[in-house]
Each structure stands twice: as C-alpha cells, then as structure tokens.
Coordinates of C-alpha atoms in Angstrom, one line a residue:
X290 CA 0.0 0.0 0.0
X291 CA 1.2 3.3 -0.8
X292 CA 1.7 6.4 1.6
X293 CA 0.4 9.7 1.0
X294 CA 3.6 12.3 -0.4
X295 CA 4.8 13.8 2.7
X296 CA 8.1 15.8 4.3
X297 CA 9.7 13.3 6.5
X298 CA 10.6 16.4 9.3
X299 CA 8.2 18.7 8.2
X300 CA 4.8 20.0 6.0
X301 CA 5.7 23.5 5.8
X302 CA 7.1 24.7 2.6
X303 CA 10.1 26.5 4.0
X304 CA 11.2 22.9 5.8
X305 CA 12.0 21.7 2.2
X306 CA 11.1 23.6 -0.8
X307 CA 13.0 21.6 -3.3
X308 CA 10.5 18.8 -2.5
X309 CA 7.2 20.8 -2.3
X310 CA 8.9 23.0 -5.8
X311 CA 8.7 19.2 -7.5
X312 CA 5.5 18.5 -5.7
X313 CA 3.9 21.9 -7.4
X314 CA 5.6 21.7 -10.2
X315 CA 4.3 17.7 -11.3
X316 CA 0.6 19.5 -10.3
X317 CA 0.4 22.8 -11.9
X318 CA 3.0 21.7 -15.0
X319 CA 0.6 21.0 -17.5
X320 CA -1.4 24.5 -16.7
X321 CA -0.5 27.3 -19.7
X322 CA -1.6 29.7 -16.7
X323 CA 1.1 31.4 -14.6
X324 CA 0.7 30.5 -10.9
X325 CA 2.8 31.6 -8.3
X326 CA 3.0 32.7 -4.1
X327 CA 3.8 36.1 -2.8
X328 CA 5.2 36.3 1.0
X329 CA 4.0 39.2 3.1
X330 CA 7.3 41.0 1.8
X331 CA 5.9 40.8 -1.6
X332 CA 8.4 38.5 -2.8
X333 CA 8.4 35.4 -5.0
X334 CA 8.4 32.2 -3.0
X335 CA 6.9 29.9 -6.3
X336 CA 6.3 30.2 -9.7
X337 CA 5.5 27.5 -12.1
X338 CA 7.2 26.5 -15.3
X339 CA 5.2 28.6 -17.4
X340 CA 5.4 31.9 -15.6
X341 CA 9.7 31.2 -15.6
X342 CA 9.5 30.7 -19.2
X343 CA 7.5 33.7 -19.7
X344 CA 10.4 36.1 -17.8
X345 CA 13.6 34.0 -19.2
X346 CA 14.2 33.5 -16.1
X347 CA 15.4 30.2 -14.0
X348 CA 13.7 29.3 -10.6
X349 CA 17.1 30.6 -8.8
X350 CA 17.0 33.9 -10.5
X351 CA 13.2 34.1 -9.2
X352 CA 12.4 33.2 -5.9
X353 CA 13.2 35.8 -3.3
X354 CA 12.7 38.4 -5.4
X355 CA 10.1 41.0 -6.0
X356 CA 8.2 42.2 -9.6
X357 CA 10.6 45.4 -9.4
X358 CA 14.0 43.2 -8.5
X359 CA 12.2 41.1 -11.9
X360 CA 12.0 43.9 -14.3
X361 CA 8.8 44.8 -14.0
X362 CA 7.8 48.5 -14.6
X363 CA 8.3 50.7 -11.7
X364 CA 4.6 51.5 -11.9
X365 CA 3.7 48.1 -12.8
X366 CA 5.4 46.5 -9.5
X367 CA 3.8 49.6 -7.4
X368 CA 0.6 48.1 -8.3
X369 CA 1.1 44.5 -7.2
X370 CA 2.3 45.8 -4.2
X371 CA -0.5 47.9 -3.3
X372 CA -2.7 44.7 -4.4
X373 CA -1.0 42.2 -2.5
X374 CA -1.3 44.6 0.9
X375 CA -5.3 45.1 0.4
X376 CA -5.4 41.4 -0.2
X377 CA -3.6 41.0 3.3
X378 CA -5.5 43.6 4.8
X379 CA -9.3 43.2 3.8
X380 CA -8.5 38.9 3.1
X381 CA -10.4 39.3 0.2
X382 CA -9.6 38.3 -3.4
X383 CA -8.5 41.4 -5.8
X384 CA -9.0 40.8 -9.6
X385 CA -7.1 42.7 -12.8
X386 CA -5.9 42.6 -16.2
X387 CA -2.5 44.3 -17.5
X388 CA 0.0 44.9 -20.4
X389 CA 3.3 42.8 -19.9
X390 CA 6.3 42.5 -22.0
X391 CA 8.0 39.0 -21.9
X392 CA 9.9 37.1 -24.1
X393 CA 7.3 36.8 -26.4
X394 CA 6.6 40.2 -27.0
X395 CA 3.7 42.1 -25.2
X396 CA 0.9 40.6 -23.6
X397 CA -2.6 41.0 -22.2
X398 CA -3.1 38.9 -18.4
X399 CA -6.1 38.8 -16.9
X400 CA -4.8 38.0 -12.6
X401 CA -6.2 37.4 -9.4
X402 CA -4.7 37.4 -6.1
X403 CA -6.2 35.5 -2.8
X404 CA -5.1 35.2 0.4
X405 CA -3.4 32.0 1.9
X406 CA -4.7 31.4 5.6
X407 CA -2.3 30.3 8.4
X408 CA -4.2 27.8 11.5
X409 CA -4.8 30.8 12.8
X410 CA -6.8 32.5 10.2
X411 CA -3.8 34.9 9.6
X412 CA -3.0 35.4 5.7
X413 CA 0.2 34.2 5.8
X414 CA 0.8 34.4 2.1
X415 CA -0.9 35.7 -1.4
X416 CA -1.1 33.1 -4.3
X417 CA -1.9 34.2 -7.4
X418 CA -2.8 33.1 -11.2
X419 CA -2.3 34.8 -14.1
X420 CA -4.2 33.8 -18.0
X421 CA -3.0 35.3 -21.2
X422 CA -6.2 36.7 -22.6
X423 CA -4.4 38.6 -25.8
X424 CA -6.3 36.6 -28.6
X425 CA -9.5 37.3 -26.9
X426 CA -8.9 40.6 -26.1
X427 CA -8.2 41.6 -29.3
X428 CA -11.4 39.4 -30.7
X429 CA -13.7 41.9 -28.5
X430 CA -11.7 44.7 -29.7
X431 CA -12.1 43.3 -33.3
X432 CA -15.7 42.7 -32.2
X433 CA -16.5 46.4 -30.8
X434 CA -14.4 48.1 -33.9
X435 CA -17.0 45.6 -36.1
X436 CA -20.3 46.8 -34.1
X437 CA -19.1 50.7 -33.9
X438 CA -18.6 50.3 -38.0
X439 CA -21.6 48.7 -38.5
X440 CA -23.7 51.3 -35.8
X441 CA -21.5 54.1 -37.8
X442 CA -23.4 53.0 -41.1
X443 CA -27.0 52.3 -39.5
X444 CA -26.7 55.6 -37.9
X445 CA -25.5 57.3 -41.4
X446 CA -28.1 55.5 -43.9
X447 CA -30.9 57.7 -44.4
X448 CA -33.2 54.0 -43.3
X449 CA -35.0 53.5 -40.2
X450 CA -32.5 50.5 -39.2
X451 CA -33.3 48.0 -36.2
X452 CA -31.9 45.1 -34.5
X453 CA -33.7 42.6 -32.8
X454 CA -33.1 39.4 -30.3
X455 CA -33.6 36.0 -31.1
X456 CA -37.4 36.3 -30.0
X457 CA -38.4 39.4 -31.3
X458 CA -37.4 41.8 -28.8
X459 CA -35.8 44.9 -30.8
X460 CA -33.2 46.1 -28.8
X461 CA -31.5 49.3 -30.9
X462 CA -33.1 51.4 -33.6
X463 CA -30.9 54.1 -35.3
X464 CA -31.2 57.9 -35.0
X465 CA -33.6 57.9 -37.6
X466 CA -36.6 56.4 -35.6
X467 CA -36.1 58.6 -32.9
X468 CA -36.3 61.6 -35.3
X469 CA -39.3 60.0 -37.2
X470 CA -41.5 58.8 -34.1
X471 CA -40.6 61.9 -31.8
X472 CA -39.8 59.3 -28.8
X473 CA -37.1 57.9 -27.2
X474 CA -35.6 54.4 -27.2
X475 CA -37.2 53.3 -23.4
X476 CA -40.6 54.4 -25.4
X477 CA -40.0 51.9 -28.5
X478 CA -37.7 49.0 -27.3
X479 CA -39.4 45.8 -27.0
X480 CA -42.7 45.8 -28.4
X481 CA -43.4 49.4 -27.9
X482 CA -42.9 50.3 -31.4
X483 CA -45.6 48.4 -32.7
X484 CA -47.7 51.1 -31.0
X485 CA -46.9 53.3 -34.0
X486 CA -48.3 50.8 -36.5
X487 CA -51.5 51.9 -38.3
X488 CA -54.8 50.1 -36.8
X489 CA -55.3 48.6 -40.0
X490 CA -51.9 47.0 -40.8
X491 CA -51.2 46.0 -37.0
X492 CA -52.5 42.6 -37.3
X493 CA -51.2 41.3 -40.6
X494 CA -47.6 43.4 -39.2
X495 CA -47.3 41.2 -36.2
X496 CA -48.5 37.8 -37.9
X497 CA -45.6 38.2 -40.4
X498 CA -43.7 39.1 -37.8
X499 CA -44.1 36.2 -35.4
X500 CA -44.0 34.0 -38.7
X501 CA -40.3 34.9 -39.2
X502 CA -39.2 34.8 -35.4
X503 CA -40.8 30.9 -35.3
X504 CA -39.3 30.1 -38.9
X505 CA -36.4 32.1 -39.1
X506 CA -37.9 32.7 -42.8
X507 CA -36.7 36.4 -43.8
X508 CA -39.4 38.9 -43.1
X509 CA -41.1 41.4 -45.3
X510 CA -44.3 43.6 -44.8
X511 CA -45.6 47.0 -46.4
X512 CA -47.6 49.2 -43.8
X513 CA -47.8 52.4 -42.4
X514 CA -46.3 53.9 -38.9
X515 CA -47.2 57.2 -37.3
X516 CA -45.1 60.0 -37.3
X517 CA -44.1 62.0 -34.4
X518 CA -46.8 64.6 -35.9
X519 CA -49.6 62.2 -35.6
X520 CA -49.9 61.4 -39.9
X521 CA -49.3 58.2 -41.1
X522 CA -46.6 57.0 -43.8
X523 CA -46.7 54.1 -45.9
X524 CA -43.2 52.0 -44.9
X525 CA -41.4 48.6 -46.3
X526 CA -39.6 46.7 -43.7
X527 CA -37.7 43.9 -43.9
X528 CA -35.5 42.1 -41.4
X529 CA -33.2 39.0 -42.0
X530 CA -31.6 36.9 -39.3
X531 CA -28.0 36.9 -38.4
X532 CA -26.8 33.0 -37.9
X533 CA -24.0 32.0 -35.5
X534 CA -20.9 29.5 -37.3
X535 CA -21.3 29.3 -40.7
X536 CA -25.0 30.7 -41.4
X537 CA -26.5 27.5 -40.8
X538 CA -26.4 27.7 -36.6
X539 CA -28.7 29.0 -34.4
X540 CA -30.3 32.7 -34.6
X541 CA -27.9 35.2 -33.2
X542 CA -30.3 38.1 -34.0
X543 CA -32.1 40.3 -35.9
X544 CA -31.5 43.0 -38.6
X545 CA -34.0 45.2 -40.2
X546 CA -34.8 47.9 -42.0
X547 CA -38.0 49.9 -42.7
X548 CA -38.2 52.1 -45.6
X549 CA -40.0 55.6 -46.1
X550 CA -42.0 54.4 -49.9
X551 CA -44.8 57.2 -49.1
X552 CA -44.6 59.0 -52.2
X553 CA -43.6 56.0 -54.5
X554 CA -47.4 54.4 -53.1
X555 CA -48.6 57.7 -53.8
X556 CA -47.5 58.0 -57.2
X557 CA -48.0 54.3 -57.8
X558 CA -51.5 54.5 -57.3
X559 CA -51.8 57.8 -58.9
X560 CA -50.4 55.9 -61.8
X561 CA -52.8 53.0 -61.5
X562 CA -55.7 55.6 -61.6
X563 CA -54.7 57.1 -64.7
X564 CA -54.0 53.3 -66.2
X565 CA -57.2 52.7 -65.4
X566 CA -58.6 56.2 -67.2
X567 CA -56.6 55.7 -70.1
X568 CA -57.7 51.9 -70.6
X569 CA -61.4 53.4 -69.8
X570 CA -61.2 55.9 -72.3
X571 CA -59.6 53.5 -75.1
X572 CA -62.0 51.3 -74.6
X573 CA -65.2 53.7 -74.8
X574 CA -63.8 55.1 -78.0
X575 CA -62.8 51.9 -79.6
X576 CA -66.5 51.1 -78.7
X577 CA -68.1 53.8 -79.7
X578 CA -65.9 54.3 -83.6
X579 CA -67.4 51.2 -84.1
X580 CA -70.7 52.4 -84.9
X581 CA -69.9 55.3 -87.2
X582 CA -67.6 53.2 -89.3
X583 CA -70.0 50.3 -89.5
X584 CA -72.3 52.7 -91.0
X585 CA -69.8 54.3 -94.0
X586 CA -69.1 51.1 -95.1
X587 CA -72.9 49.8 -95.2
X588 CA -73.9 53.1 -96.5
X589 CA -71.0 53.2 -99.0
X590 CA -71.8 49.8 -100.3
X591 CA -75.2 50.6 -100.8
X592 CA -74.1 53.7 -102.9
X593 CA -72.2 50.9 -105.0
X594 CA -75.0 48.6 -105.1
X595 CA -78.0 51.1 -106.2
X596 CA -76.1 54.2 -108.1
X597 CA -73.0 52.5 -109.5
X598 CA -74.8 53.3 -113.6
X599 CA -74.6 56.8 -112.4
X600 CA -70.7 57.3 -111.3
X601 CA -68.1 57.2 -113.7
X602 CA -65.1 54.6 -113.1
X603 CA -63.0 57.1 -110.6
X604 CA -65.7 58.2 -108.9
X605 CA -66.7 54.2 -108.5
X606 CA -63.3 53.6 -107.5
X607 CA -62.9 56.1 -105.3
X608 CA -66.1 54.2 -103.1
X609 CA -64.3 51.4 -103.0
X610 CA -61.4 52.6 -101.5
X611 CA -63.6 54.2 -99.1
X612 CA -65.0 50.5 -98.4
X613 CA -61.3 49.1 -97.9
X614 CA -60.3 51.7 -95.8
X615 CA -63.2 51.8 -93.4
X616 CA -63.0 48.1 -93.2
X617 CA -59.0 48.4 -92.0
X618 CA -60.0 50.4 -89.4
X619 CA -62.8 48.0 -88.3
X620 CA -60.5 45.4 -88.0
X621 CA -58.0 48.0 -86.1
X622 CA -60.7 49.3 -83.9
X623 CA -61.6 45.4 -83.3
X624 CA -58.3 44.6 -82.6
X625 CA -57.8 47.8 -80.4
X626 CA -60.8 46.8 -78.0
X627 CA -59.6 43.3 -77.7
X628 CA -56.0 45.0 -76.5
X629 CA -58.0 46.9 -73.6
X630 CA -59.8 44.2 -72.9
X631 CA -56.7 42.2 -72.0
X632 CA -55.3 44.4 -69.4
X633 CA -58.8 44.9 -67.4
X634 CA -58.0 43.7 -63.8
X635 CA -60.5 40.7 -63.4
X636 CA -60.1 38.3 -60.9
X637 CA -58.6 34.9 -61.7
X638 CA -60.8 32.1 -61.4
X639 CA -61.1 30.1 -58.6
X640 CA -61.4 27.0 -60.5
X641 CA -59.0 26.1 -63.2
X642 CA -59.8 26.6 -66.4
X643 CA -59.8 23.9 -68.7
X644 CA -57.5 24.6 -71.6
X645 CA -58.7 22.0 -74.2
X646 CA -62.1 23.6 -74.0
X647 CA -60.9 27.0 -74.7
X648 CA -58.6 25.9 -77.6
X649 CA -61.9 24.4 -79.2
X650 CA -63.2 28.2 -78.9
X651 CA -60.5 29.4 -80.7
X652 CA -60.5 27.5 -83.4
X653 CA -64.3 27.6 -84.0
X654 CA -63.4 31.1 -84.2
X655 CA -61.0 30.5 -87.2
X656 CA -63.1 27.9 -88.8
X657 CA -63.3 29.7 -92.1
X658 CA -59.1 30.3 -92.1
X659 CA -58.7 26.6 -91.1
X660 CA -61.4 25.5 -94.0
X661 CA -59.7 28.2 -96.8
X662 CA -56.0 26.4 -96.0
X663 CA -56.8 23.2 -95.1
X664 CA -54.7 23.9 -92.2
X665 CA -54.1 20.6 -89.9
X666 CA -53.7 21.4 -86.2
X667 CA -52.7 18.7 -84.2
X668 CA -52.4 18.8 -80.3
X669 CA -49.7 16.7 -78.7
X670 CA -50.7 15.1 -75.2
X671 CA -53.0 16.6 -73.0
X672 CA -53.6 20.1 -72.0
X673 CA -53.7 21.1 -68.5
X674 CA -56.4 22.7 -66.9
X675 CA -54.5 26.4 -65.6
X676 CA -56.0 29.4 -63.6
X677 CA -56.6 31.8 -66.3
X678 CA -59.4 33.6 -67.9
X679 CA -61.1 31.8 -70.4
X680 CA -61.5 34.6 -72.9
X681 CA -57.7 35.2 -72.6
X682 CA -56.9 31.3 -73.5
X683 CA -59.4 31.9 -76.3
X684 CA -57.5 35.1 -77.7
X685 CA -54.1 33.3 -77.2
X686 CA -54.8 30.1 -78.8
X687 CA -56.6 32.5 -81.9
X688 CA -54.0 34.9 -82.4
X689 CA -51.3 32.5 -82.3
X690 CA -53.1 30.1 -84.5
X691 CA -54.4 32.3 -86.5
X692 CA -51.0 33.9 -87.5
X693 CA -49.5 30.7 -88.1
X694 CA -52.4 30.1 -90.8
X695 CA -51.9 33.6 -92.1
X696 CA -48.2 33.4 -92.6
X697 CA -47.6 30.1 -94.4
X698 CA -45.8 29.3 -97.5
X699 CA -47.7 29.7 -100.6
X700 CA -49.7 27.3 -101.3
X701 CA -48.6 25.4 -98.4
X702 CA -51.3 23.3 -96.4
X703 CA -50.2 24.0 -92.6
X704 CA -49.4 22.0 -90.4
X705 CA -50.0 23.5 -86.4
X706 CA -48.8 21.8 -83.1
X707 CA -50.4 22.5 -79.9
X708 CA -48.4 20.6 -76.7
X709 CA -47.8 21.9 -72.9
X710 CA -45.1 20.9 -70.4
X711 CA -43.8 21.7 -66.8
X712 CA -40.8 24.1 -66.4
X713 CA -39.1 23.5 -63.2
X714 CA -40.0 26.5 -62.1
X715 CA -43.5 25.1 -61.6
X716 CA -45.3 26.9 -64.4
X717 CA -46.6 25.4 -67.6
X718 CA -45.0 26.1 -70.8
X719 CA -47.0 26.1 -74.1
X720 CA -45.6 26.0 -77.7
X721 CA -47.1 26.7 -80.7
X722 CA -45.1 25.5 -83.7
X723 CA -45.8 26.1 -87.5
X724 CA -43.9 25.2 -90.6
X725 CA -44.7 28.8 -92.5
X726 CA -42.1 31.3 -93.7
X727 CA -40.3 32.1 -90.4
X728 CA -38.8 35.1 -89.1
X729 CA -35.7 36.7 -89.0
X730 CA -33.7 36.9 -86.0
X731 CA -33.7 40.6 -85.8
X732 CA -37.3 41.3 -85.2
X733 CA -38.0 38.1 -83.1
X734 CA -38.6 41.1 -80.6
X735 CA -40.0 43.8 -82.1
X736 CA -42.9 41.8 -83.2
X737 CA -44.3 42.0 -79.7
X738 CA -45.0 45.6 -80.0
X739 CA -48.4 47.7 -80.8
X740 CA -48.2 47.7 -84.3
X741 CA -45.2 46.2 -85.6
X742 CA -45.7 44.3 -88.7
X743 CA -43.0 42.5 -90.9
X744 CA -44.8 42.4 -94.2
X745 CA -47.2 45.5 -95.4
X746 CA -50.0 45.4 -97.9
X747 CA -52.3 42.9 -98.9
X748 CA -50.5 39.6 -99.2
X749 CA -50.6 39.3 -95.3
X750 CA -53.0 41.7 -93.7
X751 CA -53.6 42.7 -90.4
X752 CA -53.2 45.4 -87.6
X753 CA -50.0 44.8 -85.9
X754 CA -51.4 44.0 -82.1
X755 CA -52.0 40.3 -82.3
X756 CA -48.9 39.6 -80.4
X757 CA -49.0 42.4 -78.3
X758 CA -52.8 41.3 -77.2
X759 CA -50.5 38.0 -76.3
X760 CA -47.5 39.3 -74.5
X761 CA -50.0 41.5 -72.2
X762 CA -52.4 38.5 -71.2
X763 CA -49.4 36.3 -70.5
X764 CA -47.4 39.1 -68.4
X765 CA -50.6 39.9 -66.7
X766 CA -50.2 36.6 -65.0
X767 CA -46.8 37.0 -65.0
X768 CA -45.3 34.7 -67.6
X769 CA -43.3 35.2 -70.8
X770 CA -43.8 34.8 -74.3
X771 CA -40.6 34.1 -76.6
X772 CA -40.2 32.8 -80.2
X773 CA -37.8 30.3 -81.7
X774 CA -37.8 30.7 -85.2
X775 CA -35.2 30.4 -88.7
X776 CA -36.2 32.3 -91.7
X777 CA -38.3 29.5 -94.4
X778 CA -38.4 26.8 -91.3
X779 CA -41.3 27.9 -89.5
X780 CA -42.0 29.4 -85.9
X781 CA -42.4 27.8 -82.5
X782 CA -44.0 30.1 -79.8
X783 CA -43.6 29.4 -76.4
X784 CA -45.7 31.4 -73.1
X785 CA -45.6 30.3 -69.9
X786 CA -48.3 30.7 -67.3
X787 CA -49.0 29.9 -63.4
X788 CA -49.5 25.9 -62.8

C-alpha cells in the first residue's frame, strides 16, 4: 500500500522547498496559466514553469525576489504591491488585467490574487494566477471596432434601421426612428414600437412578424407607422436573421430595416388611376368608332349597289377605297378593343380553367381560315387545366393560330402543333409550332410591339397587335412569351403561365 507524499521532518514549505517546488511543479506543469506565491514581503516564494519561461528567467533567478528586482515597470510593480497589501488587509480576493512584456513580445493577463490562511486564520501568504487573454482581447476589440462600424453605417443611412433578439425583442433602432417617431428608445424598445403601426396593418404586421421569429424565414411587410406629428406614412420593412458559425447555426439576431415608400405608393397609385382612365377611355372610343364606321361602309356599299350606272369609273373607284379603308379600321378598332380588354384587372378564377375547351373556342373562331387552308392542327398530349381567364386562353390560342395560318408558305397546307409541359419553375410552358415562312432573328422582338408588322400590304393583312394582345395576357399573370424561329423553317412560340 502506498503512503500519501509527505516531508519526512516537516509539511511547511520552508522545511523543504526543493521537494514541495517538484511537488507543485508535477501538479500545476501541465497549466499554460502562470501560478505563483507572494510572502508578506511581496516576494516570490513559487512560480511554475510557465510563468519562468515567460520572464527567461530560471527558478534561482526568481524566488526571493520582487516584480521590481524582476523587471517589472516601476509602476507596474507599485501596483502589485498595493494589491498584494489590500489582499492582506481586507483577506479578500483582488481581480485585474494588465499589459506585460516578456519574451514573447507584449501581452494581455487577466490576474487574481487571494489570500493563503495560516491555522490561525492569519494570511500568511498571497497566491496568485495569471491567464493570457491577448487573442480574446483583441477578438472583443475586433468585435467592438465591427459593431461601432456597423452602428456608424445604421446611424448614417438615411433608413430607419433596427436590430432585434432571437425572440423578437428589438433592442437598438438608429437615429432615424427617434427623429421620425418623436420618442425615445425606453418608449420603443421591446414591443413598444408596434404602437406606431396603423390600426389597419397591426394585425397582418405582427403575424408576419411572429411567422419569421418561429421560422427564421426572412421577413417582409408593407404598412404604415405614425409620425411624431400624428400622420401616417406608408413604410417597407424587412428584417433578416444573423446566424451564429457558418450561417447554418442557431439565430444570433435580428437585422431590419423599414423604408420611407410614401410617395412612391402615392404615385403608384396615382399611376394605377390614370391606367385605369386611359384603358377606360380606349375602350369607350374603340367602342363607340365602331358604330360610325360600320355605318360608312354599309352606307357606301349601298351607294355601289343602287347608283353605281350613275358614277363614272373614278368616282366608283374612289367608293371602294372608301370601303377598304373603313373596313381596316374596323378590324383596327376590333383589334384595339380586344387589346383593352386584355389588361382589365379581373379576378382569376377560382377553379381552373380547362384549356382543351378554350382551344376548341379558338378555333371555332378560325373555322373559315382553317377550311380556306386546309390547315391541320394537331395537339400533342393533354392540356392542363390552368387558372386563367377563359377569354384570354381563347384570344391566345386564336392569335397565335391564326397567325401561323396567315403566314404560311404559298400554297402550303399548314401543319400546327399544340403541346404543354412543366418548367421546373413550376409553371406550364406552351408552344405553338408552324412550318410557315419564319422570321428573321432581328425582329424576333419587335414583333411583340403595338403595331409592328414585318410584311405590309395585302399579301398578309392585319393590324400589328395580335402579339402584343399575347405578350399582355401572359405578363398579366406574369409569364413570358418568346419565339424560336429560322427564316423558311417555320416558328415555335412558347408562353408560360402559373401551374
């Protein structure tokens, strides 16, 4: 059985300190910490390994001696002294962190000294450790010069910035809400800013808001908060969370932003209004032409019909171009009031709409181009059923069609394929493929525009806003419309629209 390490004379340190130096030393050896014992003279009486390496020093050249004898700065050694005597007086534990220059260049310590009690409840000694904080030090400082930049910014960007806790809780706003609300931060921390939130946006505000906190999804809401002068401006906030490690840990906190967009809702819905004016008034007067221009061709082809024996050949001539002319702008007028008609704001329907059924439509619609070219339209698996306005599937399906009929290779006998596929976006993606004449490469976007036609006069006629009455019902449910096409080797156009 072993015996407990003891001093065969004595258990004080001074009876043998080369045996209680190798008895501290085997304990404390594996410590990067400094630990070390003052007597009440303030002088060295042990010091581990690591604290002699730090000096340069050997255990000979330390013990006995004070931090002035050691080369500590006068001032430096003044204040362990006065520390070690309140630690003797008061025989309480004194805490502190100091510069030090060693053999490896300067340092950053963090120390504490306690007292050593005697059987008598005398201190008798001061004992001491001593941890190199540099690195973490100068991670804070890194850290503070990081928040003071990033406070420097929120409180420079012209933004109402915020930051908020894991749960919500926003715990600094910049300069700019103070200004804005007219209240101070004890008024607005927490919660208390939500008292500024308009009545009518409060409860869709904090639902998004709570969303976010329980999701950690990024957060964005337009509403409107009260100014300091009681009126109310229309804001967009949005707020993203900060992620400890590599942006996949744990919510570290919140930062937002909420943006002053009053005068861009202002003059978005001022614009909106006169959208809505301007579609209103092209649409009344495309309506209303119609009438006056249905009567000069009726009336002018009865002049033809009854008094042609009395009008010489110009004068005959001259009514027929009359006739032609009026029955252009029919068609334009025709065409115009299908264009407004594509941009009215109806609702979507709540039930798909099915696709195949509107296609018929269509081509009922061009039975008499169909029967004229013998055109052959084939449709390749089955069409989906998609939320969209039936009357907008029919004038898709009509123009498209139709155009493919219209521009075809003389004499040719069309041939048209319908199919529909998923993108991986989620949307469906139609194509409508011909084998006519094609189209150059160069206007494969200006034939979506109001009245851009490639070929003029009779051979192929028409107004120029088929294909624009396309590209607007397929952006108003926010597809696209493209075409592939080679000059004599036909046309495939492709729309996409919601699935």
């Amino acid at each position: 059985m072993q015996t407990p390490l003891r001093s065969s004379t004595s258990t004080s340190p001074a009876a043998d300190p080369d045996q209680w130096r190798r008895f501290y030393e085997t304990i404390l050896a594996a410590t990067p910490d400094f630990v070390y014992v003052f007597d009440l003279d303030e002088r060295f009486t042990y010091v581990n390994r690591a604290l002699l390496d730090m000096w340069g020093k050997t255990w000979d050249e330390a013990i006995g001696r004070t931090c002035l004898e050691l080369g500590y700065e006068p001032w430096h050694a003044a204040m362990h002294g006065r520390e070690i005597r309140t630690v003797v007086a008061t025989k309480a534990p004194i805490r502190g962190e100091v510069p030090f220059t060693g053999v490896q260049g300067c340092r950053i310590y963090d120390y504490i000294f306690v007292p050593v009690f005697g059987p008598g409840g005398e201190v008798e000694a001061v004992a001491g450790t001593t941890r190199d904080i540099t690195h973490r030090k100068m991670e804070e400082e890194r850290r503070r010069e990081s928040e003071e930049r990033l406070r420097f910014m929120a409180e420079s960007m012209p933004q109402k910035i915020f930051t908020a806790s894991p749960d919500g809780q926003i715990d600094y706003f910049n300069q700019q809400w103070f200004t804005f609300a007219g209240l101070p931060f004890e008024r607005l921390r927490g919660h208390g800013w939500e008292s500024l939130l308009h009545p009518g946006d409060a409860t869709a505000f904090q639902q998004d808001w709570r969303e976010s906190i329980e999701s950690g999804r990024p957060f964005q809401c337009t509403h409107r908060i009260r100014r300091a002068d009681g009126a109310y401006r229309w804001h967009l906030s949005r707020a993203n969370a900060m992620r400890s490690g590599e942006g996949g840990g744990a919510i570290s906190m919140w930062i937002g932003s909420s943006t002053d967009i009053h005068e861009q809702k202002a003059t978005e819905q001022a614009l909106r209004q006169a959208n809505q004016d301007l579609e209103q008034f092209a649409y009344t007067a495309t309506h209303d032409l119609q009438e006056p221009l249905r009567s000069v061709m009726i009336y002018g082809e009865l002049l033809l019909r009854r008094h042609a024996d009395k009008l010489d050949g110009q004068a005959a001539q001259y009514l027929k171009f009359m006739h032609n002319g009026a029955s252009r702008m029919e068609m334009l007028v025709r065409d115009l009031l299908s264009y407004t008609r594509s941009t009215k704001l109806d609702e979507a329907p709540e039930q798909p709409e099915d696709l195949h059924g509107q296609l018929q439509v269509a081509l009922q619609n061009l039975a008499t181009s169909i029967a004229e070219s013998g055109a052959v339209i084939t449709v390749t698996g089955q069409l989906p059923a998609v939320p969209v306005m039936g009357t907008h599937l029919q004038q898709l399906f009509q123009n498209l069609i139709g155009n493919a009929i219209k521009y075809r290779h003389p004499g040719q006998q069309p041939a048209i394929t319908v199919s529909a596929s998923r993108t991986p976006e989620g949307q469906w993606c139609f194509v409508v493929e011909d084998d006519g004449i094609g189209i150059e490469s160069e206007y494969k976007e200006r034939i979506f525009g109001l009245f851009k036609r490639l070929h003029t006069g009779d051979k192929y006629s028409g107004t120029g806003i088929g294909l624009a009455i396309c590209q607007r019902i397929v952006e108003r449910y926010h597809g696209r419309i493209w075409v592939e096409s080679e000059p004599g080797e036909g046309s495939r156009f492709c729309f996409t629209l919601p699935g």
